[in-house]
XYZ file of C-alpha atoms in Angstrom:
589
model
C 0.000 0.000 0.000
C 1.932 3.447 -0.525
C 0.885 6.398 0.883
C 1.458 10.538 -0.454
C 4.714 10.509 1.896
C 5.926 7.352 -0.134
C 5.340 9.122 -3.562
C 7.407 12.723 -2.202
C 10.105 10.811 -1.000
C 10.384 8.857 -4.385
C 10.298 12.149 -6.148
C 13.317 13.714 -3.902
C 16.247 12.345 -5.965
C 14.483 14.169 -9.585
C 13.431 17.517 -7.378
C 16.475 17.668 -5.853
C 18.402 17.761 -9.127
C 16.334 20.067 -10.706
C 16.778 22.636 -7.454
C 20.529 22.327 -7.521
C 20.902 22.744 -11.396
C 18.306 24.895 -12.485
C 17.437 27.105 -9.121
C 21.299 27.257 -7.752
C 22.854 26.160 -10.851
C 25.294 24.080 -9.492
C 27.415 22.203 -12.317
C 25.927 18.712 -13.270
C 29.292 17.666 -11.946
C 28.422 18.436 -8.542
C 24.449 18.096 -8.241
C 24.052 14.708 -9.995
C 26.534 12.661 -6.539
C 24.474 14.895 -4.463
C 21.311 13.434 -6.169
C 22.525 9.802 -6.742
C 23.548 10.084 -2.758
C 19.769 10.890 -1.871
C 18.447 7.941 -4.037
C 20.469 5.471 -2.396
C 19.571 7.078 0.941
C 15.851 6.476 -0.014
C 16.253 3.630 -1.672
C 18.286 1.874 1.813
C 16.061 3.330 4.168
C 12.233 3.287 2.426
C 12.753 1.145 -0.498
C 14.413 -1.783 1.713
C 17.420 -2.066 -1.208
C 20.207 -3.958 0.428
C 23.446 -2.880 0.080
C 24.818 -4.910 -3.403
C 21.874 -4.208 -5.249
C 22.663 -0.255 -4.569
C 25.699 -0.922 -5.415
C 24.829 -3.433 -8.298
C 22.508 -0.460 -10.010
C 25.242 1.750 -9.496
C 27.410 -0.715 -11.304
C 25.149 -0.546 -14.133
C 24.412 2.570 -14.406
C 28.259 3.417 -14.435
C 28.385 0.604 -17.544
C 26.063 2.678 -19.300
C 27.706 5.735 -18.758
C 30.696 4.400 -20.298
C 29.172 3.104 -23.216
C 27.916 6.709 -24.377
C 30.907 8.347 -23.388
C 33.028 5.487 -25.403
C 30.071 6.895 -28.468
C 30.755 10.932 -27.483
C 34.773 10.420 -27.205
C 34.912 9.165 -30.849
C 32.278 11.586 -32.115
C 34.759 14.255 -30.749
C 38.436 13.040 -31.906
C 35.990 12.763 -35.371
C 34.956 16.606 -35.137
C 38.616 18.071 -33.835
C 40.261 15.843 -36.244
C 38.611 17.619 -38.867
C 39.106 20.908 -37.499
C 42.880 20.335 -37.169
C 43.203 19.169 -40.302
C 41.415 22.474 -41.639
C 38.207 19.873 -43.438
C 35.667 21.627 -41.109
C 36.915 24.944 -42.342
C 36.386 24.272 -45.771
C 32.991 22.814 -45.169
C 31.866 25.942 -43.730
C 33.280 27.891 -46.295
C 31.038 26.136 -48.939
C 28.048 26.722 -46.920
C 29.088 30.534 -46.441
C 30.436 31.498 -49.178
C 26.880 30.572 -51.609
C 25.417 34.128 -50.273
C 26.059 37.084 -48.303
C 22.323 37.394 -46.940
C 22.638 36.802 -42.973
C 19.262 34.736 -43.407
C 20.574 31.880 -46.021
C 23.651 31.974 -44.344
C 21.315 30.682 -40.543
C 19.783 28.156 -42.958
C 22.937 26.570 -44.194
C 24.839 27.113 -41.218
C 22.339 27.368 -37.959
C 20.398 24.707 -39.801
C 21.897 22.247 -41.859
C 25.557 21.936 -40.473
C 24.161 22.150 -36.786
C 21.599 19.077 -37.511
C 24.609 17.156 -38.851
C 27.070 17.928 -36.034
C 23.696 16.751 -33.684
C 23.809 14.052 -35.940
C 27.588 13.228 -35.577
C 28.239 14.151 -32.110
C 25.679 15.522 -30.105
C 25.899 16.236 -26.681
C 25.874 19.802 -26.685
C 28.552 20.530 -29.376
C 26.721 21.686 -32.979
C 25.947 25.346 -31.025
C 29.112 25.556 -29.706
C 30.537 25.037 -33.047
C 28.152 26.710 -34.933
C 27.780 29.939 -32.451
C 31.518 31.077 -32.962
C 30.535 30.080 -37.243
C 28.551 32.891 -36.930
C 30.385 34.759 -34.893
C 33.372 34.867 -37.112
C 31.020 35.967 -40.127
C 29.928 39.376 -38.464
C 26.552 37.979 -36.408
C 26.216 39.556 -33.394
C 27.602 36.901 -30.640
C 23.530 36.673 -28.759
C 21.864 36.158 -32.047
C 24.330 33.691 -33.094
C 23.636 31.313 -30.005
C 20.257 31.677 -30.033
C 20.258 30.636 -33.992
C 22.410 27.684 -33.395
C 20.286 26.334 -30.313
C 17.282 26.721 -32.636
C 18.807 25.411 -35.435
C 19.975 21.685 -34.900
C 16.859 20.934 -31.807
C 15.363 18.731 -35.033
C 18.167 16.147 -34.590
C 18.979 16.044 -31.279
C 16.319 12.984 -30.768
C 18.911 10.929 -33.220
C 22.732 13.059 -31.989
C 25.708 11.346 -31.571
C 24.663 8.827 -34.429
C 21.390 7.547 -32.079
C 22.795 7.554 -28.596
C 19.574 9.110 -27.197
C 17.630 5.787 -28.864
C 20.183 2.739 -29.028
C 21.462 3.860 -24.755
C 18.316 6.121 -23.511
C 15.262 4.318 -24.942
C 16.722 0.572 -25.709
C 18.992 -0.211 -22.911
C 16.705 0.826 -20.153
C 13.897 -1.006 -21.352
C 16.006 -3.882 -21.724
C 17.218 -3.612 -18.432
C 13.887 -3.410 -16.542
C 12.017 -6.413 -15.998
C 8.452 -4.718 -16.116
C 9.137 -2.637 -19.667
C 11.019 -5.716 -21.210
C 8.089 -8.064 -20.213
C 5.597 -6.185 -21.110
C 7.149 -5.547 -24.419
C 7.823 -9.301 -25.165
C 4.606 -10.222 -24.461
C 3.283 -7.379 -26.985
C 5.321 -9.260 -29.300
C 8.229 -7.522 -30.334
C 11.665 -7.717 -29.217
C 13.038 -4.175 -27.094
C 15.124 -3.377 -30.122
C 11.804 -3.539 -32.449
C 10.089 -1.512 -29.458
C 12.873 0.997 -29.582
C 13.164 0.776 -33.473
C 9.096 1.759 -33.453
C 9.962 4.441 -30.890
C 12.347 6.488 -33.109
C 9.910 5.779 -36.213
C 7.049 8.055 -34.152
C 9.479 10.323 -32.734
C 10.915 11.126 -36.240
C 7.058 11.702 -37.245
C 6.177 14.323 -34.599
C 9.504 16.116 -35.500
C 8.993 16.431 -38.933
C 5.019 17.471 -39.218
C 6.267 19.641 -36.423
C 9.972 20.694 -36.501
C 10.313 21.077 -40.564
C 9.695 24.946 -39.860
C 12.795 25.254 -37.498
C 14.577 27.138 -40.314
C 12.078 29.532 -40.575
C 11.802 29.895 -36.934
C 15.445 30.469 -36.352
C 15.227 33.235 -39.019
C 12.303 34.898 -37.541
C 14.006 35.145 -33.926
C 17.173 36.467 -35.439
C 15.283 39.041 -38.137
C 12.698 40.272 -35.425
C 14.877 40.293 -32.221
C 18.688 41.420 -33.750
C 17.234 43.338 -36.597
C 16.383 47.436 -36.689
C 15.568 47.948 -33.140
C 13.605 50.820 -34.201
C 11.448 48.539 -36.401
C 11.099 45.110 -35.567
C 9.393 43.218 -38.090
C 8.921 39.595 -38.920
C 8.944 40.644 -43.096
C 12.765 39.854 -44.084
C 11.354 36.415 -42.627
C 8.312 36.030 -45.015
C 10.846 37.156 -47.525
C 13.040 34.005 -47.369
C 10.038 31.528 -46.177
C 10.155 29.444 -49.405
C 13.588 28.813 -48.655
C 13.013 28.264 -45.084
C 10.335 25.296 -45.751
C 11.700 24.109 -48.947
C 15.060 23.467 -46.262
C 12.901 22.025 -43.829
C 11.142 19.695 -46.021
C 14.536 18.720 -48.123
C 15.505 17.518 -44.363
C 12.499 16.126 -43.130
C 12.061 13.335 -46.068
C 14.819 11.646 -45.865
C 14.967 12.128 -42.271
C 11.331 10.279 -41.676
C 12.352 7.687 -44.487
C 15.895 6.924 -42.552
C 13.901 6.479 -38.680
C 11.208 4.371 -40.845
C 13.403 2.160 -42.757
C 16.657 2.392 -41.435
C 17.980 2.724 -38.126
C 17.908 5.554 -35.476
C 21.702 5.963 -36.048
C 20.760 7.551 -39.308
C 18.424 10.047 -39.652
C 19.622 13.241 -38.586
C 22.926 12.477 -40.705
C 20.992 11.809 -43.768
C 18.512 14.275 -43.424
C 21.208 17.033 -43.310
C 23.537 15.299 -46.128
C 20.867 14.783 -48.266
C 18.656 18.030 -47.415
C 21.966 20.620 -47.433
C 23.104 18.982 -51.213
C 19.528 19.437 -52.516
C 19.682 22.801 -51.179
C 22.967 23.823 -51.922
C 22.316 22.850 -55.368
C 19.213 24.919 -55.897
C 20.483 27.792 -54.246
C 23.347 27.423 -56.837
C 21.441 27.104 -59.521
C 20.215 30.734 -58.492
C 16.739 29.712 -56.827
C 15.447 30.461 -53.880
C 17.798 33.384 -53.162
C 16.164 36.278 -51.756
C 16.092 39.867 -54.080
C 17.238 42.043 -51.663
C 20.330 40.504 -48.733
C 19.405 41.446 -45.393
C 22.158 42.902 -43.377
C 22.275 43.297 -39.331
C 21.757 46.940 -38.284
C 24.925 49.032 -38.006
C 27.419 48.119 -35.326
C 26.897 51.222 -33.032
C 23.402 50.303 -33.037
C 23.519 47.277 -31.400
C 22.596 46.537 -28.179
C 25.270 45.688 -25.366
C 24.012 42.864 -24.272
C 24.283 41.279 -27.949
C 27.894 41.147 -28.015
C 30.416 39.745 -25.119
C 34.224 39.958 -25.164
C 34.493 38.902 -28.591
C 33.882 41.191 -31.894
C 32.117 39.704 -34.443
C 33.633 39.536 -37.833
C 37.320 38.450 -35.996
C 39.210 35.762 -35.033
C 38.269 34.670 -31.643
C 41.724 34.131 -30.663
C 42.987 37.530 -31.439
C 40.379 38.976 -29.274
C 41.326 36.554 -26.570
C 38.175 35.026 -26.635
C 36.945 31.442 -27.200
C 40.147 30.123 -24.381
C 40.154 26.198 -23.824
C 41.473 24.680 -21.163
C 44.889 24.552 -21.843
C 44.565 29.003 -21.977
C 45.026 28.364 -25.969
C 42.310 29.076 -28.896
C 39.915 26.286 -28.586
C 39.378 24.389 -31.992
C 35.535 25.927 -31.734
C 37.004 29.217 -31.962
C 39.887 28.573 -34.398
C 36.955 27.288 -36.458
C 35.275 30.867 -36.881
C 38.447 31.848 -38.816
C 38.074 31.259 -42.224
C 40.972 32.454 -43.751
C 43.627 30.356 -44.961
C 41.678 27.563 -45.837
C 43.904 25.406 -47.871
C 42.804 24.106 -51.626
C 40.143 21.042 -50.823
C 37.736 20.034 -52.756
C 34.247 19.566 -50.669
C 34.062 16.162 -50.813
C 37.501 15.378 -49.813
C 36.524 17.222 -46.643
C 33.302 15.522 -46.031
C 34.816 11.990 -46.985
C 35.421 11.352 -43.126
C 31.933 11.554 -42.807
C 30.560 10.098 -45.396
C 32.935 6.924 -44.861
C 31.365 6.946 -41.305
C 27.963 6.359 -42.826
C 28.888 3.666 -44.881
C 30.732 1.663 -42.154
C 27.608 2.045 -39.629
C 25.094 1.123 -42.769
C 27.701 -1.980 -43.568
C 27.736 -3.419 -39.907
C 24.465 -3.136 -39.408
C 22.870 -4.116 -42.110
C 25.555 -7.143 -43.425
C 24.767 -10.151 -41.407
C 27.627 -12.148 -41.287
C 29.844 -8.507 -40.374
C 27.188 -7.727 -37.612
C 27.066 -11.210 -36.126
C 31.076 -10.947 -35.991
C 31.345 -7.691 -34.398
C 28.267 -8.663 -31.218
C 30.966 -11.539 -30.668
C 31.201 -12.249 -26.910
C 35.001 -11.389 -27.868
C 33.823 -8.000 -28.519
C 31.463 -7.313 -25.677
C 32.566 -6.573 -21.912
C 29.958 -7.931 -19.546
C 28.741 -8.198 -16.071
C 25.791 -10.884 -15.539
C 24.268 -10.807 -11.806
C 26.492 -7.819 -10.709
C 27.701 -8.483 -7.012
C 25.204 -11.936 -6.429
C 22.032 -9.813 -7.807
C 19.942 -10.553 -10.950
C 21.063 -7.332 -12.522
C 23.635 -7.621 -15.798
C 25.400 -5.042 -17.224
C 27.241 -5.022 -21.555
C 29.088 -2.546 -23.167
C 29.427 -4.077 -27.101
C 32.466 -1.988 -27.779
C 32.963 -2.699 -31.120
C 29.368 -2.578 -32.215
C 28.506 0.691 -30.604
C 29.081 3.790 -32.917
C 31.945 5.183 -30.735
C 34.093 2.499 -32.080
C 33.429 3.440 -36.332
C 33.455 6.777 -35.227
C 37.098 6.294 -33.911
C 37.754 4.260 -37.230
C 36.606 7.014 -39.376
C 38.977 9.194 -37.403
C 41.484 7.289 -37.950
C 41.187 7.054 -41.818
C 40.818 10.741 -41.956
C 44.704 11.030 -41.110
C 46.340 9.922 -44.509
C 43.171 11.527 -46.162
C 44.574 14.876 -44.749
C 48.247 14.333 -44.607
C 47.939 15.072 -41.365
C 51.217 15.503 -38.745
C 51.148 13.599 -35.689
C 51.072 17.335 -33.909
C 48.221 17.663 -35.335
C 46.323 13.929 -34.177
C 47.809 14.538 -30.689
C 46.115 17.610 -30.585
C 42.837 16.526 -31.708
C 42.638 13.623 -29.315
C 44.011 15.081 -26.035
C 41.047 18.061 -27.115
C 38.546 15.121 -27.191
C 39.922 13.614 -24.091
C 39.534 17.191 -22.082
C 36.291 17.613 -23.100
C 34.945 14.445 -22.176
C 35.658 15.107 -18.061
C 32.956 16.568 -17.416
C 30.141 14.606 -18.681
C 31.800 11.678 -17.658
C 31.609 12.803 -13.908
C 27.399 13.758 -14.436
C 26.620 10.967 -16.786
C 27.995 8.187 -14.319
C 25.939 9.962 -11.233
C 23.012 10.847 -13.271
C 22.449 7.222 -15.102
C 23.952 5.728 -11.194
C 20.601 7.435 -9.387
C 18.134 6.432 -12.570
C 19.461 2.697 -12.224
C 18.766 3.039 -8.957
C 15.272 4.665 -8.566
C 14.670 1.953 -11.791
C 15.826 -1.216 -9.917
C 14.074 -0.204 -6.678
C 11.510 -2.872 -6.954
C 13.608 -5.303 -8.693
C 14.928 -6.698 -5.712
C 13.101 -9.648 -3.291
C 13.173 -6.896 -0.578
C 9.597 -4.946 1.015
C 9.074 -1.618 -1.548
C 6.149 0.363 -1.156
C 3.544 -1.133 -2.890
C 6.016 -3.424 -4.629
C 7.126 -1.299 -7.175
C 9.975 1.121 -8.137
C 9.900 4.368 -7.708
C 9.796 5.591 -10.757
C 6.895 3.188 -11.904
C 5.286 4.818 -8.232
C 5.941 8.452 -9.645
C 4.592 7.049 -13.228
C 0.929 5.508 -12.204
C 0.526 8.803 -9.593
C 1.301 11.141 -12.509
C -1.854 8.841 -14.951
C -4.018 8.849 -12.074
C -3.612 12.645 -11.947
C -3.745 13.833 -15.490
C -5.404 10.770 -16.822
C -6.992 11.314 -20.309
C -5.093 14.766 -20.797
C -1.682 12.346 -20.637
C -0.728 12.932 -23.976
C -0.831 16.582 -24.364
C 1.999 16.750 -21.646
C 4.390 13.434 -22.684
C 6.570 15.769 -24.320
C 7.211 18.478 -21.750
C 7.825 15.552 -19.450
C 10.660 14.311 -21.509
C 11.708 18.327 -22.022
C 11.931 18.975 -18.150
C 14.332 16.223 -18.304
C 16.621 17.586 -20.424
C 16.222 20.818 -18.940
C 17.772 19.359 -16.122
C 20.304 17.203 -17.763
C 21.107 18.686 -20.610
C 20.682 15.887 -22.402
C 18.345 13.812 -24.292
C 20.023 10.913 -23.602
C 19.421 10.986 -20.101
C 16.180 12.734 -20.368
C 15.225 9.354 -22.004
C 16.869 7.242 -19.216
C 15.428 8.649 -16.443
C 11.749 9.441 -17.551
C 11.282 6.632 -20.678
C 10.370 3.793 -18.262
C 7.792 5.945 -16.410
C 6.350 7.272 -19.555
C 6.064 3.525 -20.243
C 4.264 2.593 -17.329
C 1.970 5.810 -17.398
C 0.914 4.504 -21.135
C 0.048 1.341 -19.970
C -1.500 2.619 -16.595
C -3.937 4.418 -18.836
C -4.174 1.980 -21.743
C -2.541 4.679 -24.047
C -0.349 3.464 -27.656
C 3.172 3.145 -25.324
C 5.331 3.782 -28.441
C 3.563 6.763 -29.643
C 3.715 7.953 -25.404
C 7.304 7.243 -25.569
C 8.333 8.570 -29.052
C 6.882 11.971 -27.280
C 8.932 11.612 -24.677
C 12.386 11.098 -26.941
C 10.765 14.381 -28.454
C 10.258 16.231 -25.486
C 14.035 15.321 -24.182
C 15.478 17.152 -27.686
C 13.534 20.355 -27.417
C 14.464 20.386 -23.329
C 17.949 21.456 -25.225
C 16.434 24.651 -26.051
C 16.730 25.736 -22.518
C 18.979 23.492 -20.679
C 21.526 25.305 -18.765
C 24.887 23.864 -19.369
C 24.272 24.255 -23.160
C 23.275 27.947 -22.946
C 26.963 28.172 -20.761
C 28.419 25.809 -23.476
C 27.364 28.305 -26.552
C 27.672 31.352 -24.855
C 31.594 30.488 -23.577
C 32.458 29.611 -26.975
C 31.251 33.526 -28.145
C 32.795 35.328 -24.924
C 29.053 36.144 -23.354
C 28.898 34.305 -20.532
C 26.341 35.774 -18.123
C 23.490 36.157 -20.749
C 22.089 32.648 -19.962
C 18.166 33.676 -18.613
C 18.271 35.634 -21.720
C 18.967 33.106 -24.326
C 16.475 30.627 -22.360
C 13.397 33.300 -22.343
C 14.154 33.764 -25.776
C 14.090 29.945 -26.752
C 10.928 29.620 -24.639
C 9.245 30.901 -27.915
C 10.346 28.194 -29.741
C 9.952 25.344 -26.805
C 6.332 25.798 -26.191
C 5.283 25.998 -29.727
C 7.356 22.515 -30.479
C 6.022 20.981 -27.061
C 2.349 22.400 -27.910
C 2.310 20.782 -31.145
C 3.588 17.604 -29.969
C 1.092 17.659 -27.334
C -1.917 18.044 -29.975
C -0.648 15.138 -32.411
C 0.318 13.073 -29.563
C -3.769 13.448 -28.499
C -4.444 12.708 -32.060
C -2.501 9.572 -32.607
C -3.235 7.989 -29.429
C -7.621 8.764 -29.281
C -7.962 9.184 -33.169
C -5.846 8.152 -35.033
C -3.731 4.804 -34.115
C -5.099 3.805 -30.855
C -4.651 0.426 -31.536
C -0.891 0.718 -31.670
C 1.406 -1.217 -28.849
């Protein structure tokens, strides 16, 4: 029998983290051990959980933290490799270089080459590429986070080349006993579950998100435009463009989550989407009459630029630091000058060999059965005398092609071995961080998850987040839909990630669907929805953005300004997600 008391206390471990990160905003770094501390103090002390199943969740959770970070380590050597070797520069330069009007340039660059970054690495880093892009080609530093955030929120449900699908939708399920029951006995395997799941997600992003380009243009044009005379016209102006852009993407991008894989689509969609583009804008269509031009420079408001003029080098301004006190790769990358003679597809032939190797493994039997070898897989079956098991398939995860590709990319470039040091011991810095929050943050999930796996007394005999789950049906009951996606969005809020958005919240949008009778893969395709647009706002990649322009500070800024954007995505999710799951396809598992 559980009581009100037992549902607040299950809830402390999710309100906690969202006090310390949003309200104080403590670093993820510090407020997810604070949080995973409080779950295994509830989980001890109300829950019953003896001591090696705490730890053996723990366990867990840290395997799955190293599998993405094994998937966002390669995705970054990938991205500074290229950026050493001068490829990303030139791919820029094709993209800026086709006009001088500020509102193609947010559709090729805010747009297309932030949805592929998403697509390739995720985890925060297409804005803070993209940001200092803009930066370096005379946008005002404000409007060019705000059009980056915008920009790539499309692919974030399929970043890093699927992470928040293959680790934060299929893992989890697999790793619960009610979800993976209850999906085997709907009969499909958790793979086809979290196959299906992507498939819906990709729908309610494209009848939803194919406007994004026109969006981000409107924000910048209206809000960084004449200040005497805001207007949303230079948008209308460029709207075929804008939709044409967002419909070049969103075809292949639905075909590749339908038929494919959920490694694929935002990587295809942009590919495929940015050459169609490219080549009509080439051709001379779809270019707007007049360019459209930022207002003079001693117009602009202060709070639009930080320690960093546009139009410069970051690193002669001082701006755009790393770690080591240098000029970060991000930054170098808004310097366009002295790009050396490449053709285009020698500089996206890194990428496009990455594609190939992830279709050939996947799809090529005998290769895929030899790479899920047991040779090739480090496992834990009942962690510490427990039922609980715990994989990492190294070789079949995308972290390990991306690391090929890398690799390959070398004698494509001629590069020095200066220059591969430099690109991996960048990759290796930046992954310190979320390798401290994702083992604490997927450590407490495991742990609320696995709550009422053990043969211990748990209120009411169930976890506590399938406790948190059936209290939130019973409350909103028939209205459930309408709010899936903001559930998934105040997860990433929090997080900063949809990847763990999905973790944490995809099991109890599970059992809330089934609670209520609802479609559970339409619920949960909201939900991986919900956990990309939570990007919009989530706090460490506002700080990530901004410190790559030099405006740190500006953060409640840039998140009332993406509010615009979050509740129109998260209202029409809402409405479809009523419509598919009462109208439509109620019939689906």
């Amino acid at each position: 029998m559980t009581t009100g008391i037992d549902v607040a206390v299950a809830a402390i471990p999710l309100l906690l983290a969202g006090v310390l990160l949003v309200g104080l905003l403590w670093p993820a770094t510090r407020a997810m051990p604070v949080a995973w501390l409080a779950a295994l103090a509830i989980g001890y002390t109300v829950w019953s959980m003896p001591v090696n199943w705490l730890a053996a969740a723990s366990a867990r959770g840290f395997m799955t933290a190293i599998e993405i970070l094994w998937i966002v380590f390669g995705a970054l050597v990938l991205l500074y490799t290229l950026m050493e070797a001068g490829a990303f520069d030139r791919i820029n330069q094709g993209f800026a270089t086709v006009s001088d009007d500020r509102r193609v340039q947010i559709v090729l660059i805010a747009f297309f080459m932030a949805t592929f970054i998403e697509g390739a690495a995720g985890f925060g880093t297409p804005a803070a590429v993209v940001a200092p892009l803009l930066l370096g080609l005379g946008f005002p530093a404000l409007a060019a986070v705000v059009a980056g955030i915008i920009g790539h929120i499309i692919a974030v449900t399929y970043g890093a080349v699927g992470t928040p699908i293959v680790v934060g939708i299929q893992n989890p399920m697999e790793s619960v006993e009610f979800t993976r029951t209850a999906i085997q006995d709907g009969g499909m395997t958790v793979q086809e579950f979290s196959v299906n799941v992507a498939a819906w997600a990709a729908t309610y992003h494209a009848l939803v998100g194919f406007v994004m380009p026109l969006f981000a243009v409107g924000m910048v044009v209206y809000f960084f435009g004449d200040p005497d005379d805001r207007s949303l016209a230079p948008a209308w102006e460029v709207a075929p463009l804008c939709l044409a852009s967002g419909i070049a993407f969103a075809v292949p991008y639905w075909i590749s989550a339908w038929f494919l894989t959920a490694e694929f689509p935002s990587l295809i969609g942009s590919m495929v989407g940015g050459a169609i583009i490219l080549s009509i804008l080439r051709a001379g269509y779809l270019l707007p009459d007049d360019e459209w031009e930022f207002p003079e420079r001693e117009r602009w408001a202060d709070h639009w630029v930080g320690s960093i003029e546009p139009g410069q080098s970051n690193g002669s301004n001082g701006g755009g630091a790393d770690s080591r006190g240098g000029v970060s790769p991000e930054a170098e990358a808004a310097d366009l000058s002295g790009v050396e003679d490449m053709s285009l597809l020698k500089a996206w032939s890194p990428y496009v060999l990455l594609v190939v190797l992830l279709v050939v493994t996947r799809a090529v039997g005998p290769i895929s059965n030899f790479i899920n070898q047991d040779i090739f897989i480090v496992s834990w079956n009942e962690i510490l005398g427990t039922s609980l098991d715990g994989a990492v398939a190294w070789m079949n995860v995308p972290g390990f092609w991306l690391l090929v590709s890398a690799v390959l990319a070398i004698p494509i470039f001629s590069m020095s071995g200066e220059e591969v040091g430099d690109a991996w011991k960048e990759a290796g810095r930046k992954i310190v961080s979320p390798f401290i929050a994702l083992v604490f943050v997927i450590a407490m999930v495991q742990v609320m998850l696995q709550s009422g796996a053990h043969p211990g007394n748990t209120p009411g005999g169930v976890s506590m987040i399938v406790l948190l789950a059936q209290t939130t049906a019973d409350l909103l009951g028939v209205a459930y839909p309408a709010v899936a996606a903001l559930i998934g969005a105040l997860g990433a809020a929090m997080a900063g990630s949809n990847t763990v958005s999905n973790i944490t919240f995809g099991a109890f949008q599970f059992e809330a669907a089934t609670q209520l009778g609802l479609p559970r893969t339409i619920i949960v395709g909201a939900q991986a929805v919900g956990g990309a647009i939570g990007n919009l706002v989530a706090i460490h990649n506002l700080v990530a953005a901004l410190a790559t322009v030099g405006l740190l500070g500006q953060e409640g800024r840039v998140m009332r300004l993406n509010l615009i954007p979050l509740l129109y995505y998260a209202t029409g999710v809402g409405l479809l997600c009523l419509l598919f799951s009462y109208v439509l396809f109620p019939g689906v598992f």
